[in-house]
């Protein structure tokens, strides 16, 4: 509130209200000196300055600023909520204030968050979650925890928002106990290294309950979650970078499920694809980022989960200014074999693209799913089925590009012909089969090979059988049998996909008549 000179004819009670409201507003306008010093020591930005970095200047409208104003030391009750525009597009922000009791939740905090999510549901507005909270205030648990408008309602509303609008989380500090579920229900989690953490039980609690001694970083630190658990999507160096990444991600997605992603001016790739980009021998590993960068507009690839399950690369790119989702096997990491983590990584990304009208391009160079007792005990079949379920049920335009090998169920997981892609395209380096020639010959002729004593004769026999197998799955034969829609050189791939995308935009989005699937999760 702006100050004004006292009115000699005014009502003292109104003057008192104005004075108290001005004090309440000033209390949350900036961090107290001691709190600001702590923020500076941690390399953090004050909550209102974070919001200023997110929204266009002058666009923010705040709700509930005087929450709990009658209680000293609880300005805005520790959370700032409201609406603004991000590059001209409306959005809601829910931002914890770590200078107010470590960003913990009281009854009014929860009510503000519930109201903000209800607004997002009602108006179908995207939500930016700025999380930096120690969790619930135990002293307020009866008021904020169990009831119909308690903390559980936040998670209920987040689930209702999922796939309806983007939910983007910047995790600047802790997200403890039940509060850790807020990031988990978001589409994107950006964690600030050194400050951000997520955990259901603190290291102290873990020591008390299960006798485990562990550091906070080991338990739930940013790097752990972005490299080991896969809960985090991106690591940021500081608050400002986290917010910049959040805004960049937002530029690839629509404001709601009813819309299409923004389009931008087309740019040529930095280094266009050539027939030499992909090594012709399938045993030679190469970085699939070279194919992606040669396919999409210059500097437009936005990779997600780059530090986790690197055998599969996912992210957004632009083809002639239009957003597409990329799912690509990377032979440089574990030979591009699919594991449980990479299957999960792919499935959720495919669901995300399907929810927000983003076409999918699969770049297949996959020997299949991993085998062995360890992965079987880890549920590789269940996780693989999850990925195949996601591919099957996606109704956005999908294009399967066989870059090199696509063996076994790997072909299915990468959107192969049996899953109704808008096109299955192969490069001349492509091979499609149940398994590779060497493995196939050994599987079928193992006993016969063992019976041949002469090494030279054995080598000739194996070479002959491999030649027969390769002729059987010859790429031209597959095109002749209409397994493939097209075989083109790498330098034609971008223009071919751009044309196909334009035609596929009119495809029917219906998949199946039912209440819902029962996915193998």
Short mmCIF file of C-alpha atoms in Angstrom, two decimals:
data_model
loop_
_atom_site.label_atom_id
_atom_site.label_comp_id
_atom_site.label_asym_id
_atom_site.label_seq_id
_atom_site.Cartn_x
_atom_site.Cartn_y
_atom_site.Cartn_z
CA UNK A 1 0.00 0.00 0.00
CA UNK A 2 1.24 3.48 -0.79
CA UNK A 3 1.61 5.93 2.06
CA UNK A 4 -0.41 9.18 2.29
CA UNK A 5 -0.62 12.21 4.55
CA UNK A 6 -2.99 11.87 7.57
CA UNK A 7 -6.54 13.10 6.92
CA UNK A 8 -7.61 15.51 9.71
CA UNK A 9 -11.27 14.67 9.01
CA UNK A 10 -10.55 10.95 8.71
CA UNK A 11 -11.65 8.06 10.89
CA UNK A 12 -8.86 6.92 13.26
CA UNK A 13 -9.95 3.35 12.79
CA UNK A 14 -9.34 3.57 9.03
CA UNK A 15 -5.96 5.16 9.67
CA UNK A 16 -5.13 2.29 12.00
CA UNK A 17 -6.12 -0.28 9.37
CA UNK A 18 -3.97 1.48 6.81
CA UNK A 19 -1.02 1.57 9.13
CA UNK A 20 -1.29 -2.13 9.98
CA UNK A 21 -1.72 -3.14 6.35
CA UNK A 22 1.29 -1.05 5.35
CA UNK A 23 3.34 -2.74 8.06
CA UNK A 24 2.16 -6.18 6.93
CA UNK A 25 3.03 -5.39 3.32
CA UNK A 26 6.45 -4.03 4.26
CA UNK A 27 7.15 -7.18 6.26
CA UNK A 28 7.02 -9.31 3.11
CA UNK A 29 8.45 -6.77 0.66
CA UNK A 30 12.02 -7.84 1.35
CA UNK A 31 13.92 -10.24 3.53
CA UNK A 32 14.95 -9.11 7.01
CA UNK A 33 18.63 -8.27 7.25
CA UNK A 34 19.61 -11.50 9.01
CA UNK A 35 17.55 -13.61 6.63
CA UNK A 36 19.02 -11.82 3.62
CA UNK A 37 22.52 -12.52 4.90
CA UNK A 38 21.64 -16.21 5.08
CA UNK A 39 20.25 -16.14 1.53
CA UNK A 40 23.44 -14.46 0.32
CA UNK A 41 25.58 -17.06 2.06
CA UNK A 42 23.62 -19.83 0.32
CA UNK A 43 23.70 -18.09 -3.05
CA UNK A 44 19.90 -17.78 -3.04
CA UNK A 45 17.57 -15.05 -4.30
CA UNK A 46 14.68 -13.64 -2.25
CA UNK A 47 11.30 -15.07 -3.23
CA UNK A 48 9.93 -11.87 -4.76
CA UNK A 49 13.10 -11.42 -6.78
CA UNK A 50 12.70 -14.98 -8.06
CA UNK A 51 9.18 -14.11 -9.21
CA UNK A 52 10.44 -10.93 -10.85
CA UNK A 53 12.85 -13.05 -12.92
CA UNK A 54 10.00 -15.30 -14.02
CA UNK A 55 7.25 -12.87 -15.01
CA UNK A 56 7.19 -10.05 -17.51
CA UNK A 57 7.73 -6.72 -15.78
CA UNK A 58 4.57 -5.30 -14.24
CA UNK A 59 2.43 -8.34 -15.00
CA UNK A 60 2.33 -10.03 -11.57
CA UNK A 61 -0.92 -9.88 -9.59
CA UNK A 62 -0.64 -11.35 -6.10
CA UNK A 63 -3.31 -13.12 -4.05
CA UNK A 64 -3.40 -13.60 -0.29
CA UNK A 65 -0.53 -11.30 0.62
CA UNK A 66 -2.02 -10.60 4.05
CA UNK A 67 -2.46 -14.26 4.97
CA UNK A 68 -1.88 -14.71 8.71
CA UNK A 69 -1.16 -10.99 9.03
CA UNK A 70 -2.40 -10.97 12.64
CA UNK A 71 0.45 -13.29 13.64
CA UNK A 72 3.88 -11.64 13.94
CA UNK A 73 6.75 -13.16 11.97
CA UNK A 74 4.58 -14.87 9.34
CA UNK A 75 4.39 -12.44 6.39
CA UNK A 76 2.14 -13.89 3.65
CA UNK A 77 2.31 -17.07 5.76
CA UNK A 78 5.48 -18.11 3.98
CA UNK A 79 4.18 -18.52 0.43
CA UNK A 80 3.65 -16.06 -2.43
CA UNK A 81 0.92 -16.90 -4.97
CA UNK A 82 -0.53 -15.10 -7.95
CA UNK A 83 -0.64 -14.69 -11.72
CA UNK A 84 1.54 -13.06 -14.32
CA UNK A 85 2.79 -13.52 -17.87
CA UNK A 86 5.89 -15.35 -19.07
CA UNK A 87 6.90 -13.93 -22.45
CA UNK A 88 3.30 -12.78 -22.83
CA UNK A 89 1.72 -16.10 -21.81
CA UNK A 90 -0.38 -16.26 -18.62
CA UNK A 91 0.73 -18.52 -15.77
CA UNK A 92 0.37 -19.04 -12.02
CA UNK A 93 3.23 -19.08 -9.54
CA UNK A 94 3.32 -20.75 -6.12
CA UNK A 95 6.54 -19.76 -4.38
CA UNK A 96 7.75 -20.68 -0.90
CA UNK A 97 9.49 -17.97 1.13
CA UNK A 98 12.38 -19.65 2.97
CA UNK A 99 12.88 -16.57 5.16
CA UNK A 100 9.56 -17.30 6.91
CA UNK A 101 10.09 -20.26 9.22
CA UNK A 102 12.19 -21.99 6.54
CA UNK A 103 9.28 -21.85 4.08
CA UNK A 104 7.23 -24.22 6.22
CA UNK A 105 3.51 -24.74 5.81
CA UNK A 106 0.77 -23.53 8.12
CA UNK A 107 -3.00 -23.64 7.64
CA UNK A 108 -3.08 -20.41 5.62
CA UNK A 109 -0.11 -21.53 3.54
CA UNK A 110 -1.98 -24.65 2.51
CA UNK A 111 -5.19 -22.72 1.82
CA UNK A 112 -3.31 -20.33 -0.48
CA UNK A 113 -1.72 -23.20 -2.39
CA UNK A 114 -5.05 -25.03 -2.69
CA UNK A 115 -6.73 -21.87 -3.99
CA UNK A 116 -3.96 -21.31 -6.54
CA UNK A 117 -4.29 -24.86 -7.86
CA UNK A 118 -8.07 -24.47 -8.01
CA UNK A 119 -7.56 -21.33 -10.11
CA UNK A 120 -5.22 -23.26 -12.38
CA UNK A 121 -7.87 -25.96 -12.82
CA UNK A 122 -10.65 -23.48 -13.40
CA UNK A 123 -8.78 -21.25 -15.84
CA UNK A 124 -6.50 -23.96 -17.28
CA UNK A 125 -3.35 -22.00 -16.52
CA UNK A 126 0.16 -23.49 -16.28
CA UNK A 127 1.76 -23.54 -12.83
CA UNK A 128 5.31 -22.67 -11.86
CA UNK A 129 6.20 -24.16 -8.48
CA UNK A 130 9.10 -22.40 -6.72
CA UNK A 131 9.84 -24.83 -3.91
CA UNK A 132 12.05 -24.06 -0.91
CA UNK A 133 10.32 -25.48 2.15
CA UNK A 134 11.09 -27.41 5.31
CA UNK A 135 7.61 -28.99 5.17
CA UNK A 136 4.69 -28.80 7.55
CA UNK A 137 4.71 -26.86 10.81
CA UNK A 138 4.09 -29.59 13.34
CA UNK A 139 2.45 -27.03 15.65
CA UNK A 140 -0.23 -26.45 12.97
CA UNK A 141 -0.74 -30.05 11.93
CA UNK A 142 -4.38 -30.37 12.97
CA UNK A 143 -5.32 -27.25 11.01
CA UNK A 144 -3.30 -27.99 7.84
CA UNK A 145 -2.78 -31.75 7.53
CA UNK A 146 -5.81 -34.06 7.69
CA UNK A 147 -8.89 -32.15 6.51
CA UNK A 148 -10.73 -31.82 3.23
CA UNK A 149 -8.80 -28.63 2.48
CA UNK A 150 -5.62 -29.88 4.09
CA UNK A 151 -2.28 -30.56 2.41
CA UNK A 152 -3.61 -33.70 0.72
CA UNK A 153 -5.85 -31.50 -1.42
CA UNK A 154 -2.75 -29.96 -2.99
CA UNK A 155 -1.63 -33.34 -4.32
CA UNK A 156 -5.17 -34.21 -5.43
CA UNK A 157 -5.32 -30.99 -7.46
CA UNK A 158 -1.86 -31.57 -8.91
CA UNK A 159 -2.97 -34.95 -10.20
CA UNK A 160 -6.07 -33.31 -11.71
CA UNK A 161 -3.80 -30.72 -13.36
CA UNK A 162 -1.45 -33.37 -14.77
CA UNK A 163 -1.70 -33.44 -18.56
CA UNK A 164 -4.16 -30.53 -18.46
CA UNK A 165 -1.57 -27.77 -18.00
CA UNK A 166 2.22 -27.75 -17.68
CA UNK A 167 3.52 -27.93 -14.10
CA UNK A 168 7.12 -26.75 -13.84
CA UNK A 169 9.09 -26.98 -10.61
CA UNK A 170 12.21 -25.06 -9.64
CA UNK A 171 13.59 -26.61 -6.48
CA UNK A 172 15.79 -24.00 -4.81
CA UNK A 173 16.11 -25.60 -1.37
CA UNK A 174 14.61 -28.50 0.57
CA UNK A 175 11.37 -30.26 -0.23
CA UNK A 176 10.88 -32.40 2.82
CA UNK A 177 8.59 -35.23 3.89
CA UNK A 178 5.13 -35.10 2.29
CA UNK A 179 6.06 -31.82 0.62
CA UNK A 180 8.50 -33.79 -1.57
CA UNK A 181 5.51 -35.00 -3.54
CA UNK A 182 4.86 -31.52 -4.95
CA UNK A 183 7.87 -31.74 -7.29
CA UNK A 184 7.16 -35.38 -8.07
CA UNK A 185 3.77 -34.52 -9.58
CA UNK A 186 5.30 -31.87 -11.85
CA UNK A 187 6.27 -32.36 -15.49
CA UNK A 188 9.74 -30.90 -14.97
CA UNK A 189 11.96 -30.69 -11.88
CA UNK A 190 14.95 -28.35 -11.99
CA UNK A 191 17.22 -28.65 -8.94
CA UNK A 192 19.83 -26.12 -7.83
CA UNK A 193 23.01 -27.98 -7.06
CA UNK A 194 24.27 -27.54 -3.51
CA UNK A 195 20.96 -26.19 -2.18
CA UNK A 196 18.08 -28.31 -3.48
CA UNK A 197 17.09 -31.58 -1.84
CA UNK A 198 14.12 -33.95 -1.72
CA UNK A 199 13.52 -36.64 0.86
CA UNK A 200 10.67 -38.31 2.71
CA UNK A 201 12.73 -38.70 5.85
CA UNK A 202 15.71 -36.57 6.87
CA UNK A 203 19.14 -38.10 7.56
CA UNK A 204 18.49 -37.66 11.28
CA UNK A 205 15.18 -39.48 11.00
CA UNK A 206 16.79 -42.26 8.93
CA UNK A 207 19.37 -42.78 11.65
CA UNK A 208 16.67 -42.91 14.34
CA UNK A 209 14.27 -45.20 12.49
CA UNK A 210 16.42 -47.52 10.36
CA UNK A 211 19.87 -46.97 11.85
CA UNK A 212 21.35 -45.57 8.64
CA UNK A 213 23.97 -42.82 8.80
CA UNK A 214 23.89 -40.80 5.61
CA UNK A 215 24.53 -37.22 4.51
CA UNK A 216 21.80 -34.95 3.17
CA UNK A 217 23.43 -34.93 -0.27
CA UNK A 218 23.57 -38.73 -0.35
CA UNK A 219 20.02 -39.02 0.93
CA UNK A 220 18.30 -36.59 -1.40
CA UNK A 221 20.67 -34.05 -2.91
CA UNK A 222 20.24 -32.47 -6.32
CA UNK A 223 23.03 -34.39 -8.07
CA UNK A 224 21.88 -37.70 -6.60
CA UNK A 225 18.33 -37.19 -7.85
CA UNK A 226 19.50 -36.09 -11.32
CA UNK A 227 22.00 -38.95 -11.76
CA UNK A 228 20.83 -41.91 -9.64
CA UNK A 229 17.12 -41.82 -8.80
CA UNK A 230 15.99 -40.00 -11.94
CA UNK A 231 13.54 -37.90 -9.91
CA UNK A 232 15.27 -34.67 -10.97
CA UNK A 233 15.34 -33.59 -14.62
CA UNK A 234 17.92 -30.81 -14.78
CA UNK A 235 20.71 -29.47 -12.58
CA UNK A 236 21.12 -25.69 -12.29
CA UNK A 237 24.06 -23.80 -10.82
CA UNK A 238 21.94 -21.15 -9.11
CA UNK A 239 18.44 -19.74 -8.75
CA UNK A 240 18.69 -17.51 -11.82
CA UNK A 241 19.75 -20.38 -14.09
CA UNK A 242 16.95 -22.57 -12.75
CA UNK A 243 14.35 -19.92 -13.60
CA UNK A 244 15.88 -19.38 -17.04
CA UNK A 245 15.71 -23.13 -17.74
CA UNK A 246 12.07 -23.17 -16.59
CA UNK A 247 11.20 -20.36 -19.00
CA UNK A 248 13.09 -22.06 -21.82
CA UNK A 249 11.18 -25.31 -21.22
CA UNK A 250 7.91 -23.35 -21.21
CA UNK A 251 8.73 -22.02 -24.69
CA UNK A 252 8.41 -25.58 -26.07
CA UNK A 253 5.04 -26.50 -24.56
CA UNK A 254 1.50 -25.13 -24.90
CA UNK A 255 -0.33 -23.35 -22.09
CA UNK A 256 -2.86 -26.17 -21.82
CA UNK A 257 -3.88 -29.47 -23.36
CA UNK A 258 -6.26 -27.65 -25.72
CA UNK A 259 -3.50 -25.64 -27.37
CA UNK A 260 -0.50 -26.34 -29.56
CA UNK A 261 3.08 -25.36 -28.69
CA UNK A 262 4.28 -21.91 -29.76
CA UNK A 263 5.97 -21.73 -33.15
CA UNK A 264 9.13 -19.79 -33.92
CA UNK A 265 11.07 -18.64 -36.94
CA UNK A 266 12.69 -21.55 -38.76
CA UNK A 267 16.45 -21.92 -38.64
CA UNK A 268 18.74 -24.32 -40.45
CA UNK A 269 20.68 -26.86 -38.35
CA UNK A 270 24.13 -25.80 -37.24
CA UNK A 271 25.73 -28.80 -38.98
CA UNK A 272 23.36 -30.46 -41.45
CA UNK A 273 23.17 -34.24 -41.65
CA UNK A 274 25.20 -36.01 -44.32
CA UNK A 275 25.47 -39.68 -45.31
CA UNK A 276 28.73 -39.73 -43.34
CA UNK A 277 27.11 -38.64 -40.04
CA UNK A 278 26.09 -42.18 -39.09
CA UNK A 279 28.84 -44.84 -39.09
CA UNK A 280 27.92 -47.63 -41.49
CA UNK A 281 29.18 -50.45 -39.26
CA UNK A 282 26.68 -51.09 -36.48
CA UNK A 283 29.48 -52.11 -34.11
CA UNK A 284 30.97 -48.59 -34.22
CA UNK A 285 29.45 -46.46 -31.45
CA UNK A 286 28.65 -42.80 -32.09
CA UNK A 287 26.95 -39.95 -30.26
CA UNK A 288 23.33 -39.64 -31.41
CA UNK A 289 23.41 -35.96 -30.44
CA UNK A 290 25.18 -35.44 -33.78
CA UNK A 291 22.10 -36.74 -35.60
CA UNK A 292 19.72 -34.72 -33.42
CA UNK A 293 21.68 -31.48 -33.89
CA UNK A 294 21.81 -32.08 -37.63
CA UNK A 295 18.07 -32.68 -37.74
CA UNK A 296 16.56 -29.85 -35.66
CA UNK A 297 16.78 -26.07 -35.97
CA UNK A 298 20.05 -24.54 -34.85
CA UNK A 299 20.57 -24.68 -31.06
CA UNK A 300 16.97 -25.77 -30.47
CA UNK A 301 17.49 -29.14 -28.76
CA UNK A 302 16.41 -28.98 -25.10
CA UNK A 303 17.48 -32.25 -23.49
CA UNK A 304 15.72 -33.65 -20.43
CA UNK A 305 17.33 -35.95 -17.86
CA UNK A 306 20.74 -35.73 -19.59
CA UNK A 307 22.56 -37.15 -16.53
CA UNK A 308 20.33 -40.21 -16.06
CA UNK A 309 19.96 -43.33 -18.22
CA UNK A 310 22.19 -41.85 -20.92
CA UNK A 311 21.68 -44.83 -23.23
CA UNK A 312 18.45 -43.08 -24.25
CA UNK A 313 18.28 -39.39 -25.15
CA UNK A 314 15.01 -37.45 -24.82
CA UNK A 315 14.13 -33.82 -25.28
CA UNK A 316 12.43 -31.14 -27.35
CA UNK A 317 13.69 -29.74 -30.61
CA UNK A 318 12.23 -27.64 -33.40
CA UNK A 319 11.70 -28.60 -37.02
CA UNK A 320 11.18 -25.44 -39.07
CA UNK A 321 10.10 -23.68 -35.87
CA UNK A 322 7.66 -26.39 -34.72
CA UNK A 323 8.21 -28.28 -31.46
CA UNK A 324 8.84 -32.02 -31.70
CA UNK A 325 9.78 -34.58 -29.07
CA UNK A 326 12.90 -36.64 -29.74
CA UNK A 327 13.44 -40.17 -28.39
CA UNK A 328 16.84 -41.51 -29.49
CA UNK A 329 19.05 -44.48 -28.65
CA UNK A 330 22.67 -43.53 -27.96
CA UNK A 331 25.17 -46.26 -28.82
CA UNK A 332 27.92 -44.30 -27.02
CA UNK A 333 26.35 -45.29 -23.67
CA UNK A 334 25.96 -49.00 -22.89
CA UNK A 335 25.64 -49.70 -26.60
CA UNK A 336 22.21 -48.06 -26.67
CA UNK A 337 20.64 -51.08 -24.94
CA UNK A 338 17.37 -50.32 -23.14
CA UNK A 339 17.33 -50.80 -19.35
CA UNK A 340 14.61 -50.32 -16.75
CA UNK A 341 15.58 -46.68 -16.18
CA UNK A 342 15.70 -45.80 -19.87
CA UNK A 343 12.30 -47.45 -20.41
CA UNK A 344 10.83 -45.32 -17.60
CA UNK A 345 12.56 -42.23 -18.97
CA UNK A 346 11.03 -42.79 -22.40
CA UNK A 347 7.53 -43.71 -21.19
CA UNK A 348 7.02 -40.55 -19.15
CA UNK A 349 8.38 -38.34 -21.92
CA UNK A 350 6.06 -39.94 -24.48
CA UNK A 351 3.10 -39.40 -22.12
CA UNK A 352 4.18 -35.76 -21.74
CA UNK A 353 4.36 -35.16 -25.49
CA UNK A 354 1.04 -36.90 -26.07
CA UNK A 355 -0.63 -34.80 -23.36
CA UNK A 356 0.52 -31.52 -24.87
CA UNK A 357 0.14 -32.13 -28.61
CA UNK A 358 3.83 -32.51 -29.38
CA UNK A 359 4.70 -34.84 -32.32
CA UNK A 360 7.27 -37.57 -31.64
CA UNK A 361 10.32 -38.57 -33.66
CA UNK A 362 12.03 -41.84 -32.69
CA UNK A 363 15.66 -42.31 -33.78
CA UNK A 364 16.25 -46.05 -33.46
CA UNK A 365 19.70 -47.58 -33.07
CA UNK A 366 18.88 -50.24 -30.51
CA UNK A 367 20.06 -53.81 -29.97
CA UNK A 368 17.01 -54.44 -27.76
CA UNK A 369 16.32 -54.63 -24.04
CA UNK A 370 19.00 -55.75 -21.62
CA UNK A 371 19.01 -59.41 -20.58
CA UNK A 372 20.32 -61.23 -17.51
CA UNK A 373 19.24 -62.13 -14.01
CA UNK A 374 19.92 -58.68 -12.55
CA UNK A 375 17.57 -56.83 -14.90
CA UNK A 376 14.97 -59.59 -14.72
CA UNK A 377 14.93 -59.23 -10.94
CA UNK A 378 14.60 -55.48 -11.47
CA UNK A 379 11.46 -55.94 -13.55
CA UNK A 380 12.78 -55.28 -17.06
CA UNK A 381 9.69 -56.91 -18.58
CA UNK A 382 7.35 -54.65 -16.60
CA UNK A 383 9.35 -51.51 -17.36
CA UNK A 384 9.70 -52.42 -21.02
CA UNK A 385 5.96 -53.02 -21.24
CA UNK A 386 5.43 -49.55 -19.78
CA UNK A 387 7.44 -48.00 -22.60
CA UNK A 388 5.64 -50.05 -25.24
CA UNK A 389 2.29 -49.04 -23.66
CA UNK A 390 3.22 -45.38 -23.94
CA UNK A 391 4.21 -45.76 -27.59
CA UNK A 392 1.03 -47.70 -28.37
CA UNK A 393 -1.39 -45.26 -26.78
CA UNK A 394 0.17 -42.00 -28.02
CA UNK A 395 -2.11 -40.30 -30.53
CA UNK A 396 0.13 -37.43 -31.64
CA UNK A 397 1.92 -37.77 -34.98
CA UNK A 398 4.77 -40.29 -34.58
CA UNK A 399 7.66 -41.02 -36.92
CA UNK A 400 9.98 -43.99 -36.54
CA UNK A 401 13.41 -43.44 -38.10
CA UNK A 402 15.62 -46.54 -38.23
CA UNK A 403 19.06 -44.96 -38.03
CA UNK A 404 20.98 -48.24 -37.80
CA UNK A 405 19.90 -51.39 -35.98
CA UNK A 406 16.45 -52.02 -34.53
CA UNK A 407 16.46 -55.49 -33.05
CA UNK A 408 13.88 -57.45 -31.11
CA UNK A 409 11.48 -55.60 -28.83
CA UNK A 410 13.71 -52.56 -29.28
CA UNK A 411 11.93 -52.00 -32.60
CA UNK A 412 8.58 -52.05 -30.81
CA UNK A 413 9.72 -49.71 -28.04
CA UNK A 414 10.97 -47.21 -30.62
CA UNK A 415 7.63 -46.89 -32.38
CA UNK A 416 8.13 -49.51 -35.08
CA UNK A 417 5.68 -50.29 -37.92
CA UNK A 418 3.38 -52.44 -35.78
CA UNK A 419 2.45 -49.42 -33.65
CA UNK A 420 0.91 -47.36 -36.41
CA UNK A 421 3.44 -44.54 -36.77
CA UNK A 422 2.65 -41.98 -39.45
CA UNK A 423 5.74 -43.27 -41.25
CA UNK A 424 8.60 -45.70 -40.75
CA UNK A 425 11.68 -44.30 -42.46
CA UNK A 426 15.06 -46.02 -42.78
CA UNK A 427 18.50 -44.75 -43.60
CA UNK A 428 20.63 -47.01 -45.84
CA UNK A 429 22.55 -47.98 -42.68
CA UNK A 430 19.41 -49.51 -41.14
CA UNK A 431 18.86 -53.12 -40.13
CA UNK A 432 15.66 -54.62 -38.71
CA UNK A 433 15.58 -58.14 -37.28
CA UNK A 434 14.66 -60.21 -34.23
CA UNK A 435 18.35 -60.09 -33.34
CA UNK A 436 21.70 -59.27 -34.91
CA UNK A 437 23.31 -61.69 -37.41
CA UNK A 438 26.01 -62.94 -35.05
CA UNK A 439 23.58 -63.65 -32.19
CA UNK A 440 21.07 -65.25 -34.58
CA UNK A 441 23.59 -67.65 -36.11
CA UNK A 442 24.84 -68.66 -32.67
CA UNK A 443 21.29 -69.16 -31.41
CA UNK A 444 20.22 -71.37 -34.33
CA UNK A 445 23.43 -73.22 -35.17
CA UNK A 446 25.30 -73.43 -31.85
CA UNK A 447 25.37 -77.24 -31.83
CA UNK A 448 26.36 -77.49 -35.50
CA UNK A 449 29.15 -74.94 -35.04
CA UNK A 450 30.49 -76.89 -32.05
CA UNK A 451 30.62 -80.09 -34.13
CA UNK A 452 32.98 -78.56 -36.75
CA UNK A 453 36.51 -79.25 -35.56
CA UNK A 454 38.44 -77.36 -38.25
CA UNK A 455 38.58 -73.63 -37.35
CA UNK A 456 38.73 -72.53 -40.98
CA UNK A 457 35.72 -74.64 -41.95
CA UNK A 458 33.87 -73.40 -38.85
CA UNK A 459 34.54 -69.78 -39.84
CA UNK A 460 33.28 -70.44 -43.39
CA UNK A 461 30.14 -72.08 -42.08
CA UNK A 462 29.41 -69.14 -39.76
CA UNK A 463 30.09 -66.60 -42.54
CA UNK A 464 27.73 -68.43 -44.91
CA UNK A 465 24.94 -68.54 -42.34
CA UNK A 466 25.42 -64.86 -41.53
CA UNK A 467 25.20 -63.97 -45.21
CA UNK A 468 21.97 -65.96 -45.54
CA UNK A 469 20.52 -64.22 -42.48
CA UNK A 470 21.46 -60.76 -43.73
CA UNK A 471 19.87 -61.47 -47.12
CA UNK A 472 16.69 -62.52 -45.35
CA UNK A 473 16.38 -59.19 -43.53
CA UNK A 474 17.77 -57.04 -46.33
CA UNK A 475 16.53 -53.46 -46.02
CA UNK A 476 15.35 -53.30 -49.66
CA UNK A 477 13.31 -56.46 -49.14
CA UNK A 478 11.64 -54.87 -46.09
CA UNK A 479 10.74 -51.83 -48.19
CA UNK A 480 9.46 -54.08 -50.97
CA UNK A 481 7.26 -55.87 -48.42
CA UNK A 482 5.96 -52.46 -47.20
CA UNK A 483 7.46 -52.84 -43.73
CA UNK A 484 9.18 -49.53 -44.45
CA UNK A 485 7.55 -46.48 -45.99
CA UNK A 486 10.76 -44.93 -47.26
CA UNK A 487 14.53 -45.37 -47.42
CA UNK A 488 16.35 -42.07 -47.71
CA UNK A 489 19.80 -40.63 -47.16
CA UNK A 490 20.49 -38.71 -43.96
CA UNK A 491 20.71 -35.36 -45.77
CA UNK A 492 17.08 -35.77 -46.92
CA UNK A 493 15.69 -36.69 -43.49
CA UNK A 494 14.94 -33.22 -42.15
CA UNK A 495 13.01 -31.99 -45.19
CA UNK A 496 11.15 -35.31 -45.41
CA UNK A 497 10.03 -35.09 -41.78
CA UNK A 498 8.99 -31.44 -42.14
CA UNK A 499 6.67 -32.34 -45.02
CA UNK A 500 5.28 -35.38 -43.24
CA UNK A 501 4.61 -33.33 -40.08
CA UNK A 502 2.51 -30.87 -42.06
CA UNK A 503 0.31 -33.66 -43.41
CA UNK A 504 0.10 -35.58 -40.13
CA UNK A 505 -1.23 -32.56 -38.24
CA UNK A 506 -4.74 -33.55 -39.34
CA UNK A 507 -4.60 -37.07 -37.90
CA UNK A 508 -7.38 -38.45 -35.69
CA UNK A 509 -6.41 -38.36 -31.99
CA UNK A 510 -8.79 -41.11 -30.82
CA UNK A 511 -7.17 -44.29 -29.50
CA UNK A 512 -9.57 -46.51 -27.54
CA UNK A 513 -13.03 -46.40 -25.99
CA UNK A 514 -12.68 -47.11 -22.24
CA UNK A 515 -12.42 -45.40 -18.88
CA UNK A 516 -8.65 -45.73 -18.63
CA UNK A 517 -5.75 -48.07 -19.23
CA UNK A 518 -4.19 -50.24 -16.53
CA UNK A 519 -0.52 -49.58 -17.33
CA UNK A 520 2.22 -52.03 -16.32
CA UNK A 521 3.95 -49.73 -13.86
#
